[in-house]
């Protein structure tokens, strides 16, 4: 648009050298500047400087108005047009139509709070900032099943009733096209609260990268989720997600809980050490042929059904073993349970591929020193395990395993195993 500004600067080309105007320093120091014109001869430079300072300022303000107000600023003697233009120009700068100030000044004393999901570049009131930063605009107690709406965003939701309840989330598009709207939940009750997504929406958690359609908040837990704008609610805080973060747990299986295999089995025994009177169960694995024993166990319901790893605790049998000699162990696992999956029954159970763990005889008094092997490679079951399956771990000594040196020529007493496995989520109560 063309810019119209008819307010001119008086004496804009005047110079101090020609005596047209005064320098700013001389004008400020002149005795007439604070008093105004006095009786006497008029001074050209003083009058021109005063006029130029006033008209220069007016020209600048008029230019600001003209650049944001199509009618511009004309010298027609109407001051209201200057007021209208000034409000319009300010409105252009701040992205708000505050020219209406002139028709309803009371309603436009301050900026109004933008809508909840506004994302333009207009000024934000403290109320808008408070809401956006999570300084909750209110608190809502929820004690029975309900459906949340966009009106609940920005409030702290305290949930918990006389029994289990379900809270239906609105579609994740509730704040579209702007993402980031969320809910904050605090569970103060005694029964689980289920969050149910709308349609095909998902809640994305650490345990499920693709998301889940429903999620339980347990008593005393908190949860914070935010909309991606469509399809997904992303968890961004709260204790409810912590049990679903993958982690590792271990369990101990002592030799006393193992059984020798019927075919080429190890020998079970108990030794009491003379000084300490410590009684230790063991499985003895010989040196002539490979021998084996088995341990059976059920892992928790929240086991991820993936591979396990193991460390073996053992000692050389009473006899002569030399530091540095090698012992080799082979570990294999299978899973049995009430399942329709083929080849998982007791008759033809397949074991997964065996992994080898080597260890070496330690320093002197080796038969009194408990040895702990390095962790095995991952041990996978021969058939896909299901929740509640009984896992059988078969331990075999490779009798002539010599590693990078010589095989240990005396029996090895296996005291037990540490089993490490991965869990996700939580184990639910049996119904």
XYZ file of C-alpha atoms in Angstrom:
431
model
C 0.000 0.000 0.000
C 1.088 3.586 -0.532
C 2.101 5.429 2.611
C 0.436 8.794 3.215
C 2.123 11.149 5.674
C 1.489 14.877 5.286
C 3.140 15.884 8.565
C 6.435 17.486 7.592
C 9.612 18.292 9.473
C 10.184 22.054 9.668
C 13.699 23.212 8.812
C 14.807 19.620 8.148
C 17.609 20.800 5.844
C 18.839 23.552 8.148
C 22.431 23.425 9.381
C 24.279 24.873 12.315
C 27.075 26.091 10.045
C 24.711 28.403 8.168
C 23.038 29.541 11.374
C 19.674 27.995 10.459
C 19.470 25.869 13.615
C 21.366 25.396 16.859
C 23.357 22.360 17.878
C 21.642 20.134 20.491
C 24.215 21.188 23.075
C 23.792 24.906 22.394
C 19.996 24.591 22.338
C 20.005 22.783 25.689
C 22.295 25.412 27.230
C 20.516 28.473 25.830
C 18.918 30.733 28.475
C 15.683 30.983 26.490
C 15.129 27.221 26.065
C 13.626 26.722 29.540
C 11.843 30.134 29.557
C 10.599 30.418 25.982
C 10.779 33.528 23.758
C 11.460 36.795 25.569
C 10.989 40.442 24.683
C 13.627 41.418 22.159
C 14.846 40.578 18.708
C 13.694 37.132 17.389
C 16.513 34.644 16.887
C 16.225 32.593 13.724
C 18.310 29.588 14.882
C 16.476 29.297 18.216
C 12.986 29.413 16.627
C 13.928 26.974 13.870
C 15.427 24.485 16.330
C 12.332 24.513 18.521
C 10.061 24.001 15.507
C 12.255 21.258 14.072
C 12.326 19.250 17.311
C 8.530 19.321 17.619
C 7.771 18.620 13.965
C 10.420 15.906 13.717
C 8.788 13.996 16.549
C 5.320 14.502 15.052
C 6.560 13.331 11.675
C 8.000 10.177 13.197
C 4.761 9.306 14.994
C 2.793 10.081 11.844
C 5.082 7.795 9.838
C 4.497 4.941 12.328
C 0.742 5.439 11.914
C 0.920 5.734 8.140
C 2.850 2.456 7.775
C 0.127 0.509 9.612
C -3.003 2.470 8.694
C -4.206 2.608 5.090
C -5.783 6.124 5.213
C -2.459 7.452 6.421
C -2.055 10.808 8.175
C -3.353 13.867 6.393
C -3.161 17.505 7.478
C -6.909 18.155 7.563
C -7.182 19.458 11.121
C -9.133 16.406 12.437
C -7.334 15.054 15.563
C -9.663 12.007 15.855
C -8.174 10.585 12.678
C -4.789 10.679 14.392
C -6.222 8.710 17.353
C -7.922 6.163 15.078
C -4.770 5.702 13.057
C -2.598 5.288 16.140
C -4.808 2.501 17.539
C -4.913 0.775 14.167
C -1.115 0.929 13.838
C -0.646 -0.495 17.334
C -3.110 -3.247 16.461
C -1.021 -4.126 13.405
C 2.098 -4.481 15.556
C 0.495 -6.637 18.233
C -1.725 -8.735 15.973
C -4.935 -7.656 17.686
C -7.770 -5.413 16.613
C -7.552 -2.877 19.398
C -8.891 -0.053 17.285
C -12.202 -1.014 18.897
C -10.803 0.718 21.959
C -12.304 3.876 20.552
C -15.870 2.554 20.524
C -15.642 0.529 23.756
C -12.645 1.721 25.797
C -13.653 -0.115 28.984
C -13.712 -3.492 27.258
C -10.272 -2.858 25.791
C -8.428 -1.619 28.835
C -6.132 -4.686 28.523
C -5.534 -7.532 26.095
C -8.025 -10.386 26.281
C -6.836 -13.940 27.052
C -6.446 -15.876 23.764
C -8.342 -19.170 23.303
C -6.813 -22.198 24.988
C -4.915 -23.586 21.987
C -4.106 -20.277 20.332
C -0.636 -20.326 18.750
C -0.356 -17.039 16.881
C 2.109 -14.289 17.759
C -0.260 -11.999 19.622
C 0.613 -10.934 23.179
C -0.245 -13.465 25.904
C -1.935 -12.465 29.139
C -0.711 -13.819 32.458
C -3.786 -16.053 32.524
C -2.752 -17.654 29.231
C 0.833 -18.143 30.410
C -0.354 -19.571 33.733
C -2.465 -22.135 31.947
C 0.271 -23.050 29.462
C 2.951 -23.595 32.097
C 0.856 -25.966 34.187
C -0.015 -23.571 36.955
C -3.312 -25.391 37.017
C -6.366 -23.265 36.450
C -8.382 -25.473 38.758
C -8.848 -28.861 40.356
C -11.436 -31.487 39.500
C -12.231 -34.518 41.606
C -13.356 -37.630 39.711
C -14.980 -40.461 41.673
C -16.959 -42.257 38.978
C -16.600 -43.221 35.340
C -16.751 -40.241 32.988
C -15.564 -38.791 29.691
C -13.087 -35.921 29.685
C -13.365 -32.961 27.324
C -11.162 -30.092 26.226
C -12.583 -28.123 29.169
C -10.649 -30.402 31.547
C -7.273 -29.577 30.017
C -5.265 -27.320 32.289
C -6.866 -28.693 35.481
C -5.402 -31.091 38.018
C -7.544 -34.240 37.968
C -7.688 -36.068 41.315
C -9.199 -39.517 40.715
C -10.408 -42.408 42.855
C -13.808 -43.821 43.755
C -15.582 -46.481 45.780
C -14.584 -49.063 43.176
C -12.736 -49.340 39.856
C -13.650 -46.573 37.411
C -12.998 -45.864 33.732
C -12.086 -42.417 32.420
C -12.605 -41.979 28.691
C -10.139 -39.637 27.059
C -11.312 -37.246 24.349
C -9.867 -37.749 20.852
C -6.207 -36.753 20.685
C -7.308 -34.168 18.114
C -8.910 -32.205 20.964
C -6.343 -29.450 20.534
C -5.738 -29.810 16.786
C -3.998 -28.397 14.917
C -1.840 -27.417 17.900
C -0.227 -30.292 19.807
C 0.751 -30.302 23.454
C -2.524 -30.214 25.379
C -2.482 -32.658 28.253
C -3.982 -34.131 31.385
C -2.437 -34.498 34.840
C -3.804 -37.310 37.016
C -3.300 -37.953 40.725
C -4.761 -41.210 42.079
C -6.005 -40.772 45.645
C -8.318 -43.798 45.800
C -7.960 -47.515 46.547
C -9.033 -49.093 43.254
C -7.522 -49.057 39.763
C -8.514 -46.275 37.402
C -8.538 -47.197 33.705
C -7.818 -44.574 31.060
C -9.546 -45.522 27.811
C -8.570 -43.934 24.505
C -11.105 -42.761 21.971
C -11.310 -44.583 18.646
C -7.901 -45.782 17.454
C -5.909 -43.394 19.655
C -3.052 -44.816 21.731
C -1.164 -43.893 24.891
C 2.573 -44.232 24.223
C 4.561 -45.622 27.181
C 8.057 -46.950 27.727
C 6.793 -50.526 27.562
C 4.928 -50.115 24.271
C 6.469 -47.963 21.547
C 3.325 -48.282 19.413
C 1.084 -47.432 22.346
C -1.783 -49.034 24.222
C -5.476 -48.266 23.899
C -6.065 -48.400 27.661
C -3.889 -47.971 30.715
C -4.436 -48.539 34.439
C -3.331 -46.026 37.062
C -2.861 -47.750 40.409
C -3.533 -46.168 43.824
C -1.020 -43.483 44.858
C 0.330 -43.186 41.317
C 0.447 -40.114 39.094
C 0.430 -39.772 35.318
C 0.920 -36.911 32.859
C 0.056 -37.284 29.173
C 0.053 -34.821 26.276
C -1.647 -34.992 22.894
C 0.437 -35.240 19.741
C -2.367 -33.418 17.925
C -3.829 -36.661 16.588
C -3.678 -40.427 17.181
C -1.350 -40.461 20.207
C -1.156 -39.360 23.829
C 2.484 -39.299 24.956
C 3.416 -39.975 28.559
C 5.795 -37.315 29.857
C 5.849 -37.874 33.592
C 4.396 -39.517 36.638
C 5.069 -42.644 38.666
C 2.451 -44.783 36.905
C 4.830 -45.479 34.028
C 7.769 -46.600 36.178
C 6.728 -50.253 36.617
C 6.531 -50.513 32.831
C 10.093 -49.491 32.192
C 12.082 -52.572 31.196
C 14.487 -53.705 33.896
C 16.458 -56.772 34.898
C 15.967 -59.015 37.914
C 17.884 -62.023 39.224
C 17.034 -65.200 41.074
C 19.101 -67.893 42.816
C 18.780 -71.626 42.213
C 20.799 -73.730 44.642
C 22.088 -77.196 43.811
C 19.694 -78.583 46.410
C 16.817 -77.470 44.161
C 18.252 -79.313 41.145
C 17.849 -82.930 40.087
C 20.459 -85.165 38.396
C 19.501 -86.251 34.907
C 18.584 -89.942 34.655
C 20.807 -90.285 31.616
C 24.435 -89.352 32.303
C 23.404 -87.538 35.433
C 25.497 -85.582 37.883
C 25.633 -86.790 41.494
C 23.884 -84.886 44.268
C 25.685 -84.463 47.570
C 26.178 -82.302 50.648
C 29.505 -81.317 52.172
C 30.116 -79.953 55.648
C 33.268 -77.867 55.917
C 35.181 -78.785 59.052
C 36.045 -75.400 60.536
C 32.892 -73.475 59.757
C 30.497 -76.443 59.892
C 28.943 -74.852 56.802
C 26.773 -77.349 54.936
C 26.679 -76.889 51.168
C 24.540 -78.842 48.715
C 26.239 -79.530 45.406
C 25.925 -81.374 42.133
C 29.105 -83.245 41.272
C 30.117 -83.327 37.614
C 32.844 -85.851 36.794
C 35.813 -85.896 34.451
C 35.268 -89.075 32.406
C 32.037 -88.269 30.553
C 29.731 -85.314 30.161
C 27.171 -85.292 32.990
C 24.118 -83.115 33.530
C 21.555 -81.880 36.045
C 18.400 -79.812 35.666
C 16.685 -76.979 37.496
C 13.007 -76.144 37.000
C 11.384 -72.822 37.862
C 8.607 -70.432 36.892
C 9.509 -66.817 36.180
C 7.203 -63.910 37.178
C 4.213 -62.968 35.053
C 5.958 -59.806 33.931
C 8.950 -61.682 32.482
C 9.356 -60.446 28.910
C 9.735 -64.087 27.747
C 13.093 -63.284 26.226
C 16.489 -64.893 26.684
C 18.033 -65.383 30.132
C 21.651 -65.287 31.259
C 23.343 -67.221 34.049
C 26.414 -67.246 36.308
C 27.580 -70.527 37.844
C 28.848 -70.834 41.424
C 31.123 -73.865 41.787
C 34.214 -75.281 43.507
C 36.685 -77.981 42.516
C 35.945 -81.204 44.348
C 38.207 -82.222 47.212
C 41.356 -83.133 45.360
C 44.112 -81.621 43.303
C 43.299 -78.802 40.920
C 45.853 -76.385 39.530
C 45.345 -72.675 39.086
C 44.524 -71.802 35.482
C 42.938 -75.148 34.514
C 39.660 -74.882 32.618
C 36.116 -75.997 33.356
C 33.463 -75.808 30.625
C 29.716 -75.686 31.251
C 26.892 -75.937 28.719
C 23.481 -74.402 29.447
C 20.247 -75.062 27.547
C 16.610 -74.238 28.329
C 13.133 -75.441 27.394
C 9.594 -74.368 28.340
C 6.571 -76.524 29.118
C 3.075 -75.522 30.103
C -0.610 -75.650 29.306
C -0.448 -74.540 25.707
C -1.584 -75.587 22.263
C 1.799 -74.741 20.741
C 3.292 -77.838 19.156
C 6.384 -79.536 20.605
C 5.996 -78.076 24.092
C 4.844 -81.151 25.948
C 6.790 -83.300 28.362
C 7.279 -86.031 25.781
C 9.114 -84.139 23.064
C 10.198 -80.871 24.661
C 12.900 -79.169 22.572
C 15.751 -77.429 24.351
C 17.219 -74.314 22.790
C 20.765 -74.225 21.533
C 23.289 -74.729 24.340
C 25.641 -71.896 25.248
C 29.074 -72.555 26.716
C 30.479 -70.851 29.794
C 34.135 -71.349 30.615
C 35.862 -70.656 33.894
C 39.316 -71.232 35.304
C 40.598 -72.626 38.560
C 41.609 -69.858 40.926
C 44.573 -69.548 43.312
C 45.662 -71.991 46.044
C 43.150 -73.721 48.357
C 40.882 -73.923 45.338
C 38.552 -76.497 46.870
C 37.761 -73.992 49.654
C 37.250 -71.042 47.330
C 33.871 -70.485 45.707
C 34.286 -69.724 42.017
C 31.792 -67.550 40.126
C 31.813 -67.708 36.341
C 31.321 -64.823 33.979
C 27.778 -64.271 32.716
C 26.715 -66.627 29.976
C 25.607 -65.625 26.541
C 21.791 -65.266 26.229
C 19.966 -68.559 26.786
C 16.776 -68.966 24.761
C 14.076 -71.573 25.271
C 13.597 -74.133 22.508
C 9.912 -73.203 22.109
C 8.293 -69.818 22.569
C 7.527 -69.533 26.296
C 4.161 -68.352 27.577
C 3.245 -66.644 30.842
C 3.258 -69.196 33.644
C 5.385 -71.783 31.792
C 7.760 -73.949 33.730
C 11.302 -73.373 32.527
C 13.776 -76.261 32.640
C 17.439 -75.271 32.598
C 19.845 -78.115 31.844
C 23.448 -77.740 33.044
C 26.076 -80.035 31.525
C 29.770 -80.177 32.251
C 31.913 -80.648 29.168
C 34.260 -83.079 30.880
C 37.258 -82.640 28.591
C 36.887 -78.910 27.988
C 40.444 -77.534 27.902
C 39.822 -73.929 26.788
C 43.138 -72.284 25.963
C 45.077 -74.647 28.229
C 44.289 -77.847 30.129
C 41.020 -79.277 31.469
C 40.593 -79.485 35.249
C 41.188 -83.194 36.061
C 38.971 -83.342 39.170
C 35.188 -83.299 39.537
C 33.469 -79.927 39.714
C 30.905 -79.252 42.414
C 28.136 -76.948 41.199
C 26.722 -75.013 44.174
C 24.058 -73.091 42.263
C 23.215 -70.587 39.581
C 22.260 -66.930 39.387
C 19.634 -66.367 36.680
C 19.072 -62.928 35.211
C 15.971 -62.114 33.179
C 14.195 -59.038 31.863
C 10.795 -57.847 33.090
C 8.360 -55.239 31.814
C 5.173 -54.009 33.406
C 3.861 -55.451 36.633
C 2.580 -58.839 37.752
C -1.182 -58.615 38.203
C -3.100 -60.169 41.093
C -4.688 -63.568 40.371
C -8.438 -63.423 39.977
